[in-house]
PDB file of C-alpha atoms in Angstrom:
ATOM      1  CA  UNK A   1       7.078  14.727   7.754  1.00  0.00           C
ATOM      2  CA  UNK A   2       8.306  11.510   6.631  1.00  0.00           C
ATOM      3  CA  UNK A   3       9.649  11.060   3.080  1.00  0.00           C
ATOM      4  CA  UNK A   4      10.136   8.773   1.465  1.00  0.00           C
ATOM      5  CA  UNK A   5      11.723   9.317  -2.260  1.00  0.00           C
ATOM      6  CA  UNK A   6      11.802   6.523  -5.470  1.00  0.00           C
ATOM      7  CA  UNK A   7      14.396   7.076  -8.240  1.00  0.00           C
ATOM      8  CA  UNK A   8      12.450   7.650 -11.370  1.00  0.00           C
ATOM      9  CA  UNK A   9       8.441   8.430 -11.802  1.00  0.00           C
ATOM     10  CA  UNK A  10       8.606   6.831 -15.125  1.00  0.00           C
ATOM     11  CA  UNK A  11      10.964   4.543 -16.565  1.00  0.00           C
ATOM     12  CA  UNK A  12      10.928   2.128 -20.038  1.00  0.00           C
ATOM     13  CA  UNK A  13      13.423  -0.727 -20.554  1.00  0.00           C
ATOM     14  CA  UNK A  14      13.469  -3.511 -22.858  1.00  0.00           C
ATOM     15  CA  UNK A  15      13.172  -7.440 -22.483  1.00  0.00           C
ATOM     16  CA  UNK A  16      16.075  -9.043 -20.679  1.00  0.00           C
ATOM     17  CA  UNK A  17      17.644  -5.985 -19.600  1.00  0.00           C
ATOM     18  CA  UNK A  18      18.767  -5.375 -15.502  1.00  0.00           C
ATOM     19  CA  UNK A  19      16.844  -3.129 -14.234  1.00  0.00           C
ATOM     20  CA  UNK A  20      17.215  -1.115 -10.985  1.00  0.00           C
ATOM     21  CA  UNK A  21      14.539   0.657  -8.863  1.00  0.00           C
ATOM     22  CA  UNK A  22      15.422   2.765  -5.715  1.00  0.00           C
ATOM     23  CA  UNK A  23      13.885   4.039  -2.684  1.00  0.00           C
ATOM     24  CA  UNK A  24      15.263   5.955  -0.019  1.00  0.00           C
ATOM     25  CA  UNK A  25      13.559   7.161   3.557  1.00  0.00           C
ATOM     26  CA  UNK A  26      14.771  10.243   6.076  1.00  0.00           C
ATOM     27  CA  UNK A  27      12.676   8.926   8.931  1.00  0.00           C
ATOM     28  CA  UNK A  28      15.225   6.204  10.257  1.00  0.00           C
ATOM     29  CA  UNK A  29      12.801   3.510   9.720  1.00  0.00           C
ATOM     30  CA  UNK A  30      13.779  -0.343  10.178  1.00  0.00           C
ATOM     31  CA  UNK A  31      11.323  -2.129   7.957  1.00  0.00           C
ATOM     32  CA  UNK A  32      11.099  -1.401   4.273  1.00  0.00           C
ATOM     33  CA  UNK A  33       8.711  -2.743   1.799  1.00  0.00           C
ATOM     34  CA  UNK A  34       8.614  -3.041  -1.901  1.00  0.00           C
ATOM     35  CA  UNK A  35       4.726  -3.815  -3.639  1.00  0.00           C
ATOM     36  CA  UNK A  36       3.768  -3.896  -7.395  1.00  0.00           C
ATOM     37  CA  UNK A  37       0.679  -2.834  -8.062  1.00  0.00           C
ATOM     38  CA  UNK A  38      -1.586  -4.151 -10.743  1.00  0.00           C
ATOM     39  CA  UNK A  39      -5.384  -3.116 -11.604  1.00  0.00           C
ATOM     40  CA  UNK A  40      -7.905  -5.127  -9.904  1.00  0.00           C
ATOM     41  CA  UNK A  41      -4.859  -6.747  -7.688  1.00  0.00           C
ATOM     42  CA  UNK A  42      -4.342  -4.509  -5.532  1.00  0.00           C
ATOM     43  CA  UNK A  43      -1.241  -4.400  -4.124  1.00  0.00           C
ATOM     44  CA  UNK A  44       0.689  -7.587  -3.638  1.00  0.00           C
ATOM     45  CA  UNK A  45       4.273  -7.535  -1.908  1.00  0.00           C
ATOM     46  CA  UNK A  46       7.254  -8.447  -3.426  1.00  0.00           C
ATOM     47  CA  UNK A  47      10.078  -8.153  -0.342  1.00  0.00           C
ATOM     48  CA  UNK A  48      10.592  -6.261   2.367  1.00  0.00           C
ATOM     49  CA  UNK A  49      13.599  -5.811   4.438  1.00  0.00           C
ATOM     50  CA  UNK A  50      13.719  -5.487   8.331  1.00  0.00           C
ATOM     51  CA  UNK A  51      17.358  -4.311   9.101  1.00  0.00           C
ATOM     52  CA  UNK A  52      20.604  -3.672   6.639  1.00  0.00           C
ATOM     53  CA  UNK A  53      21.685  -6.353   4.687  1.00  0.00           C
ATOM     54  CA  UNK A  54      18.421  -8.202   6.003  1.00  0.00           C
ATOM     55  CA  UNK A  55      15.536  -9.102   3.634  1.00  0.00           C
ATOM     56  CA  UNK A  56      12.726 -11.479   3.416  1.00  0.00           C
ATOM     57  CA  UNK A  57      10.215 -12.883   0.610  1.00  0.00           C
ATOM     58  CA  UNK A  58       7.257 -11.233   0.336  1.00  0.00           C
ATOM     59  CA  UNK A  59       4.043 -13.095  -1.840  1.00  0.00           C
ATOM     60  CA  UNK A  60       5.912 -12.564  -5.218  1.00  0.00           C
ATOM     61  CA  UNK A  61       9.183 -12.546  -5.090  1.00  0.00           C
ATOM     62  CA  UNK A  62       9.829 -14.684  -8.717  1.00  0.00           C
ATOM     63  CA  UNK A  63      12.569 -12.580 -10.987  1.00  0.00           C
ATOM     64  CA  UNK A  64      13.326  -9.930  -8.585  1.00  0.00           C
ATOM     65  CA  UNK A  65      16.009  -9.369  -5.925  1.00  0.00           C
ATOM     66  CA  UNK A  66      16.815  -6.528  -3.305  1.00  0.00           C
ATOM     67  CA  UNK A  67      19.477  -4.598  -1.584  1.00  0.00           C
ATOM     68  CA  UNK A  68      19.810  -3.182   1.802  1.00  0.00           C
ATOM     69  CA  UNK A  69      23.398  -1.867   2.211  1.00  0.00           C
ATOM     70  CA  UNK A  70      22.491   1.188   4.180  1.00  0.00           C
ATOM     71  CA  UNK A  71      19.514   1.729   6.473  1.00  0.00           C
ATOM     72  CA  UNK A  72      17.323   4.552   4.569  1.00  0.00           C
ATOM     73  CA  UNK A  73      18.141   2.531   0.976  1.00  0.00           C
ATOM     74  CA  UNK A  74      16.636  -0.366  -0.407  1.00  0.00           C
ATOM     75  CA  UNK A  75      16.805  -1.580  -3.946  1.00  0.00           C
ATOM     76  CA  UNK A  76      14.221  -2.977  -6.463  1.00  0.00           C
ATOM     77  CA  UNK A  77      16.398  -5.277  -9.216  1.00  0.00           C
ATOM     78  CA  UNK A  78      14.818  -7.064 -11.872  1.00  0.00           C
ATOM     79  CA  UNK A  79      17.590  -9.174 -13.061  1.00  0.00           C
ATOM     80  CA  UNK A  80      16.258  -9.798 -16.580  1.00  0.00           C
ATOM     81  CA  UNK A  81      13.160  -7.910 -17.193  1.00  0.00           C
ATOM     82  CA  UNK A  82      10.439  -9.161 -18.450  1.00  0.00           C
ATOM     83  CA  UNK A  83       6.914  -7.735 -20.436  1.00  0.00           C
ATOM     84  CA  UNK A  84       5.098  -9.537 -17.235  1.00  0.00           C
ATOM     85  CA  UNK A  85       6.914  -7.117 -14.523  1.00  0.00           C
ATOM     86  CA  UNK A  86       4.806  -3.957 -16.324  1.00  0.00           C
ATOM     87  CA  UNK A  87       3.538  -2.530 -13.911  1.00  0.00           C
ATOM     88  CA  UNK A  88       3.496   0.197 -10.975  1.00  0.00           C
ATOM     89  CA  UNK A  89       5.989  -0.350  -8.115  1.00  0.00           C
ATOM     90  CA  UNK A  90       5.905   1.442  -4.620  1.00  0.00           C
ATOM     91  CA  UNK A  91       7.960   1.568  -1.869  1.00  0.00           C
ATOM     92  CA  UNK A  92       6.827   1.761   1.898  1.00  0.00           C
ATOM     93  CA  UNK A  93       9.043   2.253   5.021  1.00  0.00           C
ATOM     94  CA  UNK A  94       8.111   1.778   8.584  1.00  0.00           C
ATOM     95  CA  UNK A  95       9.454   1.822  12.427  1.00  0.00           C
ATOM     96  CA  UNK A  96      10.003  -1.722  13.981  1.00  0.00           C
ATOM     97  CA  UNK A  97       6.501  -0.603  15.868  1.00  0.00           C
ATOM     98  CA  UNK A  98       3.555  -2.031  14.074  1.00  0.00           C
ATOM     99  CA  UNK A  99       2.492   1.153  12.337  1.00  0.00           C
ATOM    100  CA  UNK A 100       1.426   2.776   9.627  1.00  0.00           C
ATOM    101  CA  UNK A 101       3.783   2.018   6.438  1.00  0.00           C
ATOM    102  CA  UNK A 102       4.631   5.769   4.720  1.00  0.00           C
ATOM    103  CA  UNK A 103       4.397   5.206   0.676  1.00  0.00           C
ATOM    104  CA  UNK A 104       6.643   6.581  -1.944  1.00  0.00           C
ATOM    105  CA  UNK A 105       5.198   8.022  -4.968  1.00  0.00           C
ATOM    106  CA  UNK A 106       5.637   5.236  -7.057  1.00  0.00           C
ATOM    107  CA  UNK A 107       7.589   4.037 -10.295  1.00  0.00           C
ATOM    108  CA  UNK A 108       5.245   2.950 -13.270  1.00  0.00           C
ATOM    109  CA  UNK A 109       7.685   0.514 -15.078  1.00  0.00           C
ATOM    110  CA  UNK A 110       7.255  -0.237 -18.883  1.00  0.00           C
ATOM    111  CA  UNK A 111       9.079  -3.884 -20.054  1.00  0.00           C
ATOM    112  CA  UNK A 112       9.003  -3.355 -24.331  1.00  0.00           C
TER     113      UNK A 112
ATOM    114  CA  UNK B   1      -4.804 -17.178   6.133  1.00  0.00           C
ATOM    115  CA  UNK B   2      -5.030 -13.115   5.515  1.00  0.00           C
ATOM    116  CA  UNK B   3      -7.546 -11.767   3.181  1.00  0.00           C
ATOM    117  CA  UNK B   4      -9.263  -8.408   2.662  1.00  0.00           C
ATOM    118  CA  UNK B   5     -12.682  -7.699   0.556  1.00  0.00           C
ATOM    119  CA  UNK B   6     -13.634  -5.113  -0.912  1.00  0.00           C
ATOM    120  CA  UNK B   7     -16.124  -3.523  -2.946  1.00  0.00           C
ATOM    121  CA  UNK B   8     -15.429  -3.334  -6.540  1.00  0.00           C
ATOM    122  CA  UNK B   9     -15.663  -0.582  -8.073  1.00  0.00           C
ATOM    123  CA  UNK B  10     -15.595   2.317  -9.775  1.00  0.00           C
ATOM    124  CA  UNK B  11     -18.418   4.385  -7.459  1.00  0.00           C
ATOM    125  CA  UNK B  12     -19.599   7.267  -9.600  1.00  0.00           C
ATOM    126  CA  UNK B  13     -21.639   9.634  -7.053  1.00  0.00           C
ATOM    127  CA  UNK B  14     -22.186  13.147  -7.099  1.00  0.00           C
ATOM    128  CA  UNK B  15     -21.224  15.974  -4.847  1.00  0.00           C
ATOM    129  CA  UNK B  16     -22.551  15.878  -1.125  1.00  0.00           C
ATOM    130  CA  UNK B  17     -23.882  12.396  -1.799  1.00  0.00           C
ATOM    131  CA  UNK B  18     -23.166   9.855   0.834  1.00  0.00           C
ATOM    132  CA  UNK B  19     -20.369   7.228   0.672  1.00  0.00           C
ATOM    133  CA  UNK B  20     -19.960   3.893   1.695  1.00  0.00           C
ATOM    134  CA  UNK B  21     -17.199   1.057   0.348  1.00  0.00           C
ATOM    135  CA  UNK B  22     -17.406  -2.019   2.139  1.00  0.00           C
ATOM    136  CA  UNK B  23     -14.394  -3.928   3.527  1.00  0.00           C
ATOM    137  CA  UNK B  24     -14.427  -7.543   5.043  1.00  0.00           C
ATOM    138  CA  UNK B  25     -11.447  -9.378   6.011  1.00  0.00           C
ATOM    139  CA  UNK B  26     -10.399 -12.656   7.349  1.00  0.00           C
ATOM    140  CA  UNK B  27      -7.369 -13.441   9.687  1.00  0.00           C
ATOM    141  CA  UNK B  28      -5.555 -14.462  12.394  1.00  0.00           C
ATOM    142  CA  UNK B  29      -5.627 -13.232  15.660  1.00  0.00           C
ATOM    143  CA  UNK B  30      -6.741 -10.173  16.114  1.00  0.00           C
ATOM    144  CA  UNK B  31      -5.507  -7.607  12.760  1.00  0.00           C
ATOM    145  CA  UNK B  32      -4.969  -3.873  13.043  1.00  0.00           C
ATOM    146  CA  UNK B  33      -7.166  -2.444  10.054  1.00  0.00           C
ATOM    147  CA  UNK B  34      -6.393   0.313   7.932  1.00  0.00           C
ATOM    148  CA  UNK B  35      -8.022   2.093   5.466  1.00  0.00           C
ATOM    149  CA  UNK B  36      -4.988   4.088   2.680  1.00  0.00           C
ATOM    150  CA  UNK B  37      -6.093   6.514  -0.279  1.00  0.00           C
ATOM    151  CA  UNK B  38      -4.282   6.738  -3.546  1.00  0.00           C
ATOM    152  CA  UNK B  39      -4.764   9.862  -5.180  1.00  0.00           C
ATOM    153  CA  UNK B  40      -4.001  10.220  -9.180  1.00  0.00           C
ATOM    154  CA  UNK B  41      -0.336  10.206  -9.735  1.00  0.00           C
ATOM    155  CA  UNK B  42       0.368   9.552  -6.538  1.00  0.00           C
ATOM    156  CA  UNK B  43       1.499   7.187  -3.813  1.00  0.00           C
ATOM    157  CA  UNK B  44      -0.791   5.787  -0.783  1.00  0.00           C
ATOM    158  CA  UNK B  45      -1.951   7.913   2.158  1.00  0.00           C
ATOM    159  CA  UNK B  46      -2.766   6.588   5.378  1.00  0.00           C
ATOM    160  CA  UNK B  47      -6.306   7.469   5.976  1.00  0.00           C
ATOM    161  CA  UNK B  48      -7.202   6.326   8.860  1.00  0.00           C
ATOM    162  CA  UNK B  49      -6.834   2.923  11.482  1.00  0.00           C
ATOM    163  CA  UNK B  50      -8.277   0.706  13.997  1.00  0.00           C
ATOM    164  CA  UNK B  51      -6.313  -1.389  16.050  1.00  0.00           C
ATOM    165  CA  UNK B  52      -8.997  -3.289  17.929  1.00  0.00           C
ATOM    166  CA  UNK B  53     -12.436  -4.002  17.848  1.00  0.00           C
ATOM    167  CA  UNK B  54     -15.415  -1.513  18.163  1.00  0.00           C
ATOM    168  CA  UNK B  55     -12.317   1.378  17.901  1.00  0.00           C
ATOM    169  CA  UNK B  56     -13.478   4.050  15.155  1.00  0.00           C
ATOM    170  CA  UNK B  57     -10.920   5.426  12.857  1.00  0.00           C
ATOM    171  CA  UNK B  58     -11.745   8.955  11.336  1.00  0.00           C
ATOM    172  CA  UNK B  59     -10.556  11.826   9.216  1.00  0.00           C
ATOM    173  CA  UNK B  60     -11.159  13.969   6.850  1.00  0.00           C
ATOM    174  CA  UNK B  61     -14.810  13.652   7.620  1.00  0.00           C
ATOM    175  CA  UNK B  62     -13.889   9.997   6.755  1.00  0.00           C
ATOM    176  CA  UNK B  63     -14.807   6.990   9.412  1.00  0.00           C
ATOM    177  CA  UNK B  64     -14.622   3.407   9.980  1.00  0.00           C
ATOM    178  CA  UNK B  65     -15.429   1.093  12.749  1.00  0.00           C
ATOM    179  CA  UNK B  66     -13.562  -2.144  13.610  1.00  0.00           C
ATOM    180  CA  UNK B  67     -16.320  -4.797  14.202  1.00  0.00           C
ATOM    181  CA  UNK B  68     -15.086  -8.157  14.798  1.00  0.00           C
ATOM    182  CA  UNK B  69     -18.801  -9.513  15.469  1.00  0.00           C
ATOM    183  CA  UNK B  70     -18.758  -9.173  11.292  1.00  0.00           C
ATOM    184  CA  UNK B  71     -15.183  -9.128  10.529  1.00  0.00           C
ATOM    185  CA  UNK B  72     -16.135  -5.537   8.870  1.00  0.00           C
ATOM    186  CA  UNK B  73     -14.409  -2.578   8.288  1.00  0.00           C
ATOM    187  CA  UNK B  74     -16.355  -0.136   6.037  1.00  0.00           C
ATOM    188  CA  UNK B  75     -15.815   3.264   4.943  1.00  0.00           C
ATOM    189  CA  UNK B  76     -18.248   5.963   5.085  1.00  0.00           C
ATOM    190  CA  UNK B  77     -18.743   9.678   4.495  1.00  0.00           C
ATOM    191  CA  UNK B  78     -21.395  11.223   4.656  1.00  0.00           C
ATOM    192  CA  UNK B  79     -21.167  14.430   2.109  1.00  0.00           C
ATOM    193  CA  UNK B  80     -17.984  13.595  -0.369  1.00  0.00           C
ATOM    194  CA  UNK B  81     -16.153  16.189  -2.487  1.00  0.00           C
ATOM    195  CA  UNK B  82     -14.965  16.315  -5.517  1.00  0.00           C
ATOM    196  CA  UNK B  83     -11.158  16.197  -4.295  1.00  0.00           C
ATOM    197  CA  UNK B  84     -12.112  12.856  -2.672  1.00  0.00           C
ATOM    198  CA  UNK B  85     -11.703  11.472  -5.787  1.00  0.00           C
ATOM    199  CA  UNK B  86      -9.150   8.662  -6.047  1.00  0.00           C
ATOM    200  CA  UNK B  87      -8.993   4.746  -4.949  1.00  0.00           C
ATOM    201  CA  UNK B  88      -9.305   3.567  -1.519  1.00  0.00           C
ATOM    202  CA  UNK B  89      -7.482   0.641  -0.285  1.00  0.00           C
ATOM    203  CA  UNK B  90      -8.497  -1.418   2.661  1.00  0.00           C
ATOM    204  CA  UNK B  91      -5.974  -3.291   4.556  1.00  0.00           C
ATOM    205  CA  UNK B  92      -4.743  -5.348   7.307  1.00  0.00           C
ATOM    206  CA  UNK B  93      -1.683  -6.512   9.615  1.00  0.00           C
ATOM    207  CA  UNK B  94      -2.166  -9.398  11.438  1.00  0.00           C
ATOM    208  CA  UNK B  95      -0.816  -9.658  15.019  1.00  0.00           C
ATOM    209  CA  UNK B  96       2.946 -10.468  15.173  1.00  0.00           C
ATOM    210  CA  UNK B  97       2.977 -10.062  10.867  1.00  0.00           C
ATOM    211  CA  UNK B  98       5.593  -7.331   9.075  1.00  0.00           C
ATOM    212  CA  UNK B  99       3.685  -6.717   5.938  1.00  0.00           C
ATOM    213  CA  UNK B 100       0.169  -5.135   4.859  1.00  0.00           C
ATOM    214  CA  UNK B 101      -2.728  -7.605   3.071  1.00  0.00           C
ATOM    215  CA  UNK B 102      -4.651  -5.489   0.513  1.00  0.00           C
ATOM    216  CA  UNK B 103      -7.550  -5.140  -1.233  1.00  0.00           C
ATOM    217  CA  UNK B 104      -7.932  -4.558  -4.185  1.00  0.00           C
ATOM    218  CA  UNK B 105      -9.029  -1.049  -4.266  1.00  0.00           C
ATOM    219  CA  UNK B 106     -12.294   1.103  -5.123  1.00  0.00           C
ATOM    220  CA  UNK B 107     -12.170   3.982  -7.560  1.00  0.00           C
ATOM    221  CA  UNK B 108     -14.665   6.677  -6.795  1.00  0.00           C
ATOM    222  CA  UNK B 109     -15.519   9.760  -8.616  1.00  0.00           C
ATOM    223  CA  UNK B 110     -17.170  12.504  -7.728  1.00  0.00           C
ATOM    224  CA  UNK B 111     -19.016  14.949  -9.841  1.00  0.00           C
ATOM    225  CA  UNK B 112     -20.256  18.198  -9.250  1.00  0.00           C
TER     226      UNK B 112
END
């Protein structure tokens, strides 16, 4: 089965502060996705990345950044967080194929 | 551009009731269609797909049919149980396109 694994279920930071999420897949996908998700939004996509150290702009890409150093990581960074970026993030991975995307569980993030 | 359209919710029904969330999209070309399930405290689940028209996706007692004539892709059920409780998430990837479009989710319940 595919898995694919985010850093923390939970996590609370304050205004302003850096803020790091993490995903990581065993399948050897190329394409990796990250999405907040927001009631009555539905899920909205933030970057996704399509090879290491490649990465494009998803719909919302305002105050965050990502990483793709190795293949099965890529990184969530809110460089200053804000009370706005509340929310639920997921990760997604998924072969070079169009395919299904495989979810991670998901990291509700709190901004104080 | 790429939209999807679905039903609002929440659906409140009870045990071996029939189900039905509607899903309409617009886009380009000619979109594979998915339909994902989030259950509580969890990530999405690929439910079940269609990659071109008139195909059926099923599962889980779960079915939808790709039909282009209305741009449609509903859900139905016909005799839901209480672990089918959770939100349902129709989406599409248009031809040539990396990413998932998403609605914005249905919350059902079911009650014994």
């Amino acid at each position: 089965d595919v898995k694919v694994t985010q850093s923390s279920r939970y996590l609370v930071k304050r205004t302003g502060e850096k803020v790091f999420l993490e995903c990581v897949q065993d399948m050897d996908h190329e394409n990796m996705f990250w999405y907040r998700q927001d009631p009555g939004l539905g899920l909205r996509l933030i970057y996704f990345s399509y090879d290491v150290k490649m990465k494009e702009k998803g719909d919302i890409p305002e105050g965050y950044s990502v990483s793709r150093e190795k293949k099965e990581r890529f990184s969530l960074i809110l460089e200053s967080a804000s009370t706005n970026q509340t929310s639920m993030y997921l990760c997604a991975s998924r072969t070079g194929l169009p395919n299904e995307q495989f979810f991670g569980p998901g990291t509700r993030l709190t901004v104080l | 551009g790429n939209s999807v359209t679905q039903m609002e919710g929440p659906v409140t029904l009870s045990e071996e009731a029939f189900l039905t969330i509607n899903c309409t999209y617009t886009a380009t070309g000619y979109p594979s269609l998915f339909w994902y399930v989030q259950y509580p405290g969890e990530g999405l689940q690929l439910l079940l797909k269609a990659t071109k028209a008139d195909d059926k996706g099923s599962n889980k007692g779960f079915e939808a049919t790709y039909r282009k004539e209305t741009t449609s892709f509903h859900l139905e059920k016909g005799s839901v149980q209480v672990s089918d409780s959770a939100v349902y998430f129709c989406a599409l990837q248009s031809t040539g396109a990396n990413n998932l479009f998403f609605g914005t989710g249905t919350r059902l319940t079911v009650i014994p």
